[in-house]
Tab-separated table of C-alpha atoms in Angstrom:
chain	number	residue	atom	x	y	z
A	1	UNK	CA	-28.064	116.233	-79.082
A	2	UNK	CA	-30.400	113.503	-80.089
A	3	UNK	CA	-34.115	113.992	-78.674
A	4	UNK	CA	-36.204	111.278	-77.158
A	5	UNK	CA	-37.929	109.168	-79.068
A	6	UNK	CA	-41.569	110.419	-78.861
A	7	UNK	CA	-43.561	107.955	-76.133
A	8	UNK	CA	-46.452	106.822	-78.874
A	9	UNK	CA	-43.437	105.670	-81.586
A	10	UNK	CA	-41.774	103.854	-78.592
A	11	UNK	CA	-45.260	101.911	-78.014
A	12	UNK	CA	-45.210	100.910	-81.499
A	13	UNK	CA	-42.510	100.130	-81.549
A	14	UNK	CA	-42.146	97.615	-78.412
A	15	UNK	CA	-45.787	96.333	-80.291
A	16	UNK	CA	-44.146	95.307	-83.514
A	17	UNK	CA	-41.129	93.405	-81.614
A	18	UNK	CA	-43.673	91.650	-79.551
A	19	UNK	CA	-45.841	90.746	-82.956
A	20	UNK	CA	-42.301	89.299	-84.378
A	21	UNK	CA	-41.630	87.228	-81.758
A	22	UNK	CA	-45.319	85.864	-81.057
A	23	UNK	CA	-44.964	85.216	-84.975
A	24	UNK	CA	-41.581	83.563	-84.916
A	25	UNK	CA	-42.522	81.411	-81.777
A	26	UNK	CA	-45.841	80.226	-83.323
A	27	UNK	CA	-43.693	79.043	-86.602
A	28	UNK	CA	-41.192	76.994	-84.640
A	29	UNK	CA	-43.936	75.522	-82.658
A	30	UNK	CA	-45.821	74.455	-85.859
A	31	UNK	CA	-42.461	73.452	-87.336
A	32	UNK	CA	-42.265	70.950	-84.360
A	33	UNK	CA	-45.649	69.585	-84.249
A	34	UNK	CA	-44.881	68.590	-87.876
A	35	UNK	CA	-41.826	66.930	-87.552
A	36	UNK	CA	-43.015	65.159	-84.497
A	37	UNK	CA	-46.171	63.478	-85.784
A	38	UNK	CA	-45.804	60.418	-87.148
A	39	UNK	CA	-46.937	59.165	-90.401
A	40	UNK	CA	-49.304	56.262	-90.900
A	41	UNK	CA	-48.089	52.894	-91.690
A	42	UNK	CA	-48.775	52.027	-95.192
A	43	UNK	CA	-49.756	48.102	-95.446
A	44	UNK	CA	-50.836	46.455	-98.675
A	45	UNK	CA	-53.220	43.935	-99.360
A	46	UNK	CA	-54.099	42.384	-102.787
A	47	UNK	CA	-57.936	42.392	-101.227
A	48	UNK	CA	-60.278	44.547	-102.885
A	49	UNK	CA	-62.474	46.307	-100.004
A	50	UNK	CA	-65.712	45.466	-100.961
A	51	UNK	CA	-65.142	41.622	-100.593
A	52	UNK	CA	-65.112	39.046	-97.941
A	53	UNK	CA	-60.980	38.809	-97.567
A	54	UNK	CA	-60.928	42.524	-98.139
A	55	UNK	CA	-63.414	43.599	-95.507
A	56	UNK	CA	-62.319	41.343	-92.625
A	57	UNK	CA	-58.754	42.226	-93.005
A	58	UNK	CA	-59.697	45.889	-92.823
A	59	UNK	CA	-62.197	45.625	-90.152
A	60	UNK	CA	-59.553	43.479	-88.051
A	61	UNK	CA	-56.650	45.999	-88.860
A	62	UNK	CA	-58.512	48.932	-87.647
A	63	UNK	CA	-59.454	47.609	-83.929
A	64	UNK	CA	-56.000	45.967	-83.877
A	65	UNK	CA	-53.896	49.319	-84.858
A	66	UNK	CA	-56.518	51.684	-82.617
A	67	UNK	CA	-55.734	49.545	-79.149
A	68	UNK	CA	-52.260	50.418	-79.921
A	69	UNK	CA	-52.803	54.442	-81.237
A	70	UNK	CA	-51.263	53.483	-84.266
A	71	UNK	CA	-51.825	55.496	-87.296
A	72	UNK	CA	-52.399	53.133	-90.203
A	73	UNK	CA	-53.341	53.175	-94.157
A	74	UNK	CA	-54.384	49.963	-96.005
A	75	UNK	CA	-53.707	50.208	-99.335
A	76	UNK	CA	-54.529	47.366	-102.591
A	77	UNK	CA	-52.161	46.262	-104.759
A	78	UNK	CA	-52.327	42.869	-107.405
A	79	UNK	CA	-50.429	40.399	-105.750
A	80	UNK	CA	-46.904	40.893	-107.904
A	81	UNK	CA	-47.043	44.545	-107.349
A	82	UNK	CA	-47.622	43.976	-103.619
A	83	UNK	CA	-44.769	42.086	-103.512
A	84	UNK	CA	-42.564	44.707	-105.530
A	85	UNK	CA	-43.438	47.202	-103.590
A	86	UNK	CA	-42.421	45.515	-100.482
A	87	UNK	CA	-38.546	44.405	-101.811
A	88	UNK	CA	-38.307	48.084	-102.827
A	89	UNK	CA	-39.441	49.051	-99.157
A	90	UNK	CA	-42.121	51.668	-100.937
A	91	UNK	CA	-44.826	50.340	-98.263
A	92	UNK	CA	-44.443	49.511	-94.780
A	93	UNK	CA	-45.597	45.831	-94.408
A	94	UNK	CA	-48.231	42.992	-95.949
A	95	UNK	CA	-51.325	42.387	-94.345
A	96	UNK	CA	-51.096	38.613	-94.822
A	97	UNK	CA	-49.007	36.258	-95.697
A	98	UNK	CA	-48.053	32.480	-95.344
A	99	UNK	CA	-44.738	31.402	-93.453
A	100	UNK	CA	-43.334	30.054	-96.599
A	101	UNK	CA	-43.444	34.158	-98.023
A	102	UNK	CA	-41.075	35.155	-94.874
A	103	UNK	CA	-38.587	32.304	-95.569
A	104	UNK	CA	-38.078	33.659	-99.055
A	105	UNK	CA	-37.938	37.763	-97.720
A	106	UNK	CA	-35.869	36.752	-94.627
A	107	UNK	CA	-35.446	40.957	-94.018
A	108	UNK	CA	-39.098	41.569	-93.279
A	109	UNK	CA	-40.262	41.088	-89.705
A	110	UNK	CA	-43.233	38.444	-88.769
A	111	UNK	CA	-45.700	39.682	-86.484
A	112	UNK	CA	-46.130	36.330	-84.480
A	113	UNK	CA	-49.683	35.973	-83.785
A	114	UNK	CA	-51.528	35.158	-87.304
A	115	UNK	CA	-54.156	37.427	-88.646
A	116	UNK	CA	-56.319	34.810	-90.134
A	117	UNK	CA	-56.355	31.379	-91.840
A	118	UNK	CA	-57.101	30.321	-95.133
A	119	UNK	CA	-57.495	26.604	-96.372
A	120	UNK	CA	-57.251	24.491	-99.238
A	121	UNK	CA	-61.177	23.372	-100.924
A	122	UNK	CA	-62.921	22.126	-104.101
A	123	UNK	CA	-65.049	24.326	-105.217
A	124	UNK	CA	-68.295	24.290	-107.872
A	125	UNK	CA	-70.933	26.233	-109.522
A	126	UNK	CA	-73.145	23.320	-109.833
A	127	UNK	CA	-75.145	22.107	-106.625
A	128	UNK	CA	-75.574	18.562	-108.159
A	129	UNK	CA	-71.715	18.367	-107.472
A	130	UNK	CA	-71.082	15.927	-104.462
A	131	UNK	CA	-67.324	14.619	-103.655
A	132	UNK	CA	-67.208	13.272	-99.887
A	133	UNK	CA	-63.291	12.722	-100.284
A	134	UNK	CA	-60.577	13.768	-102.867
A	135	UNK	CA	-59.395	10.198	-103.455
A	136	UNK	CA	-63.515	10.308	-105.374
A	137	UNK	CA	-62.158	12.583	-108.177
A	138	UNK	CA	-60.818	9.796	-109.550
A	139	UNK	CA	-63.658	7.903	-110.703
A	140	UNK	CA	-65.797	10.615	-110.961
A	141	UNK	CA	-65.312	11.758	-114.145
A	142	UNK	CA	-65.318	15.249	-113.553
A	143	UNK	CA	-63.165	17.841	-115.105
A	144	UNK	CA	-60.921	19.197	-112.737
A	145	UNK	CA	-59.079	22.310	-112.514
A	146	UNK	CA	-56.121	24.693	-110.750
A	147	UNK	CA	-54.748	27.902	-111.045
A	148	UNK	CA	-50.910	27.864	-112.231
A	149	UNK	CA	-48.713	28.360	-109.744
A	150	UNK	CA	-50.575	27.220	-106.525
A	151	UNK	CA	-48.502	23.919	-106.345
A	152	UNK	CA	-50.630	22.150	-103.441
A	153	UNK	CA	-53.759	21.860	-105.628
A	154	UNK	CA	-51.314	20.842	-108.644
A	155	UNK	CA	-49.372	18.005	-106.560
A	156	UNK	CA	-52.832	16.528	-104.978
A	157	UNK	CA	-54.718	16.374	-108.284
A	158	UNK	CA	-52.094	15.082	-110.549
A	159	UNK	CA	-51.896	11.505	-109.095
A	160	UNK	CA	-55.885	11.313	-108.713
A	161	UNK	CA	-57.595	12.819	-112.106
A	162	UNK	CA	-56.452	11.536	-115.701
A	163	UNK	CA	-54.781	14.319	-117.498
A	164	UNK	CA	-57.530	14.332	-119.595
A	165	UNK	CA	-59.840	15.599	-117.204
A	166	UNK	CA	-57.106	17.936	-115.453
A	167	UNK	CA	-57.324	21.359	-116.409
A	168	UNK	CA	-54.707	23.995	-115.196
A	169	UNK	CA	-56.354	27.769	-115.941
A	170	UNK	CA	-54.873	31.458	-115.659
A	171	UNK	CA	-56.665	32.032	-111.920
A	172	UNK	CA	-59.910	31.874	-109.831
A	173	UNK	CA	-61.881	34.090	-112.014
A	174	UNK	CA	-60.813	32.294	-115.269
A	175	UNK	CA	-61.944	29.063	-113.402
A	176	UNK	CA	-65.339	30.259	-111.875
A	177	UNK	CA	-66.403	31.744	-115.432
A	178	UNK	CA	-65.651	28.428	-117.043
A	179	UNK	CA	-67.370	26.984	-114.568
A	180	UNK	CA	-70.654	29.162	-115.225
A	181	UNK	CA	-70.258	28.240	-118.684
A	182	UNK	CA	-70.122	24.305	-117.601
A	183	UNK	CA	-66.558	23.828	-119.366
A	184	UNK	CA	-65.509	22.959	-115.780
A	185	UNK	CA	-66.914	21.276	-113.044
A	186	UNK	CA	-64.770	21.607	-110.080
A	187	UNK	CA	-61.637	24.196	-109.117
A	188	UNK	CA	-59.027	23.613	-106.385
A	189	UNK	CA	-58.180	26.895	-104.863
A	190	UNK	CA	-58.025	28.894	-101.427
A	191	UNK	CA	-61.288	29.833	-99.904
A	192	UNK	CA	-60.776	33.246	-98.863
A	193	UNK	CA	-59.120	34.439	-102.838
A	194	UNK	CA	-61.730	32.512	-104.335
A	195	UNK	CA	-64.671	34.129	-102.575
A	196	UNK	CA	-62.842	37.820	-102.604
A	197	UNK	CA	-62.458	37.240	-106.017
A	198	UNK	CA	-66.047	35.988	-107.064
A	199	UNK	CA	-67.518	38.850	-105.110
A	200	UNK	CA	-65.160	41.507	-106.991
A	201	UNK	CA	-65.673	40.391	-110.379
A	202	UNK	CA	-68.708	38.188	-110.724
A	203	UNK	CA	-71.106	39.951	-108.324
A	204	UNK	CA	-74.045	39.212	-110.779
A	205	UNK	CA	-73.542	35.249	-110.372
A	206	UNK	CA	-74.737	32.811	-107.843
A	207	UNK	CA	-71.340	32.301	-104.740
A	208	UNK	CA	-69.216	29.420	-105.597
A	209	UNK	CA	-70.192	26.256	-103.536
A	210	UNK	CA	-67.850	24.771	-101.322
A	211	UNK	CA	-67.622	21.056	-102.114
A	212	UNK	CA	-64.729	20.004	-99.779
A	213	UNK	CA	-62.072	21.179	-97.861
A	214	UNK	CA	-58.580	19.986	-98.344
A	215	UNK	CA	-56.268	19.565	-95.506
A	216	UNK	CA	-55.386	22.047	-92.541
A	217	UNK	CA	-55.984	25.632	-92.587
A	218	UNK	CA	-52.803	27.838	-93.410
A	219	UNK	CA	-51.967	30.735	-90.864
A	220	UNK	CA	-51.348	34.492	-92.555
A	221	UNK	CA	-49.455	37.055	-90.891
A	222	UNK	CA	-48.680	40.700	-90.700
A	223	UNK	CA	-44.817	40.986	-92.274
A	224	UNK	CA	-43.313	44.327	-91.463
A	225	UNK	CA	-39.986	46.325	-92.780
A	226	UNK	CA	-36.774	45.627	-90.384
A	227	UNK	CA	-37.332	49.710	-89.686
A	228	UNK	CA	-40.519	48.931	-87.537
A	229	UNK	CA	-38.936	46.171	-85.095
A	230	UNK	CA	-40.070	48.187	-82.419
A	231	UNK	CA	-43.696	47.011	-83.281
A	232	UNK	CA	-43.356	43.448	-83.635
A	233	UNK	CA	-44.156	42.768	-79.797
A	234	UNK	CA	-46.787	45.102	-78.888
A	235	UNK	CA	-48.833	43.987	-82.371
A	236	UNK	CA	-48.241	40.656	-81.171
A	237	UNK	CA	-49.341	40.655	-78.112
A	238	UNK	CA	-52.589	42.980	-78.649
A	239	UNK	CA	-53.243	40.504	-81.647
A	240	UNK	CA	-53.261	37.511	-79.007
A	241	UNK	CA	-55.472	39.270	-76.894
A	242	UNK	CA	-57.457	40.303	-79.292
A	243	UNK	CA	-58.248	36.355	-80.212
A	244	UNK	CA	-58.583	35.527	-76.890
A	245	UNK	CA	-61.826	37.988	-76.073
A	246	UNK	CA	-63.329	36.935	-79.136
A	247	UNK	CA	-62.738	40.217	-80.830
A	248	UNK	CA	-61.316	38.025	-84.238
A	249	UNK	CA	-64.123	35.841	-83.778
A	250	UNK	CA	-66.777	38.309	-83.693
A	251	UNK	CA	-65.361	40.194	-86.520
A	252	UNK	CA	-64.986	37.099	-88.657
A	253	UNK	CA	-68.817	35.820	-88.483
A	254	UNK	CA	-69.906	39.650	-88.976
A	255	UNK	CA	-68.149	39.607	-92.507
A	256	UNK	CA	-69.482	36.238	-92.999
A	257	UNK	CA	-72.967	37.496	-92.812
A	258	UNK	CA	-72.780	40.452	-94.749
A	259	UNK	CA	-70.835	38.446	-97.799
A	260	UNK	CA	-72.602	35.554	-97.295
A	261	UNK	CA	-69.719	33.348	-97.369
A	262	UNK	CA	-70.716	29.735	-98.388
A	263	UNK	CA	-70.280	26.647	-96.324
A	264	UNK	CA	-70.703	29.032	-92.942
C-alpha cells in the first residue's frame, strides 16, 4: 500500500514544475525576439567620416533610414574593395553611385531619388590661378593634370593642352601634393573626392581652390542587393520628401560650414 506523498514534498514539488516551465517559456520567448529582430543594413562608402563627402552622406543616411525605422550601419571601404564586396553580396548596398555603375551591376537595385550630386572642376593650390573657360587652358601655359581612369577629365583636356603640359597622376592626393610642391598647377577631378580627400590626408595644408566647374552636376544614388526590393519605394519616396522640405538642403550647407568647402 503506497502512502501519500507528504503535503510539504507535494508543494515542492508543484514549485519546481512551475520554475521549469516559467524557465522554458522565458527561453522560447528570448529565442523569438532574436530571430525576429532584424539586422542593420550594412552600406559602404569609400568616404572617410571625418570629411566633407563622408559627413554629409552619413548625416543624410541617418535622418533618411530613421523616418523609415530602419536599422542601418555605414561602413568605409577603398573604392575597389567597395565594389568587391558588393559583387560578392558581403554588404547590403553603396551609398552613392553614378548611373553608369548600375548599367555595369544590372542585379543591384537603384533607389530612384539621388542622394547627392557631384560635378566635374579645375582645381588649384595657387590663388594667382585664374581660367574663366576651359577652352583658356590652351594658351595658358599651365601644366595640367588628371587622375587615370576618370575618362571625362582625360577626353576634355587632351584636345585643349599640348601633351607637354598634360600630366596624368596616380589620384587626387598625388595631384594636390604636386601641386603644393608647384610641379602642377591645375587638376581636373570631382569636387566632392577631391575635397574628402584633401581633408583626410592633407589636413595641415591650405583647401584646394576651385577654379572652374566643368559641365553639369552628376546624380549619385543608393544601389541596393536584389534581396532588399522591398525597400526601393519607401527609400524613394521618403528621399523625395526629404528634398522637398529642405531637409537635403539644410544638411548640405551645415557640412559645408563645418568643412569649409571652397567655392560655397
Amino acid at each position: 500500500m503506497k502512502h501519500p506523498t507528504p503535503l510539504p514534498h507535494r508543494a515542492a514539488l508543484r514549485g519546481a514544475l512551475h520554475f521549469a516551465v516559467v524557465l522554458w517559456w522565458a527561453s522560447c520567448s528570448v529565442g523569438v525576439g532574436w530571430a525576429q529582430a532584424p539586422q542593420p543594413l550594412l552600406l559602404g562608402t569609400p568616404s572617410a567620416e571625418g570629411t566633407y563627402g563622408g559627413s554629409y552622406i552619413r548625416r543624410v543616411y541617418k535622418e533618411w533610414f530613421a523616418r523609415l525605422g530602419i536599422a542601418m550601419d555605414i561602413q568605409m571601404f577603398p573604392m575597389a574593395r567597395l565594389t568587391l564586396e558588393l559583387d560578392k553580396g558581403r554588404i547590403d548596398g553603396d551609398t552613392a553611385r553614378a548611373l553608369a555603375f548600375g548599367e555595369s551591376h544590372p542585379k543591384l537595385l537603384r533607389v530612384g531619388e539621388p542622394v547627392m550630386d557631384v560635378g566635374l572642376a579645375l582645381w588649384a593650390t595657387n590663388p594667382k590661378v585664374q581660367i574663366d573657360r576651359l577652352e583658356d587652358l590652351a594658351t595658358s601655359g599651365l601644366t595640367v593634370s588628371y587622375a587615370r581612369g576618370v575618362l571625362m577629365c582625360e577626353q576634355l583636356l587632351r584636345p585643349l593642352v599640348p601633351l607637354g603640359r598634360l600630366v596624368d597622376v596616380t589620384g587626387n592626393v598625388n595631384a594636390l601634393e604636386m601641386m603644393y610642391l608647384g610641379r602642377l598647377s591645375v587638376y581636373c577631378g570631382a569636387d566632392v573626392s577631391v575635397i574628402s580627400d584633401a581633408q583626410e590626408s592633407l589636413p595641415n595644408r591650405p583647401p584646394p581652390i576651385k577654379v572652374l566647374d566643368i559641365g553639369k552636376p552628376t546624380p549619385l544614388f543608393l544601389y541596393l542587393q536584389p534581396k532588399h526590393a522591398e525597400l526601393v519605394a519607401p527609400l524613394t519616396s521618403t528621399l523625395k520628401k526629404m528634398r522637398t522640405d529642405g531637409t537635403l538642403e539644410r544638411i548640405r550647407k551645415d557640412t559645408q560650414r563645418e568643412f569649409r568647402y571652397p567655392g560655397n
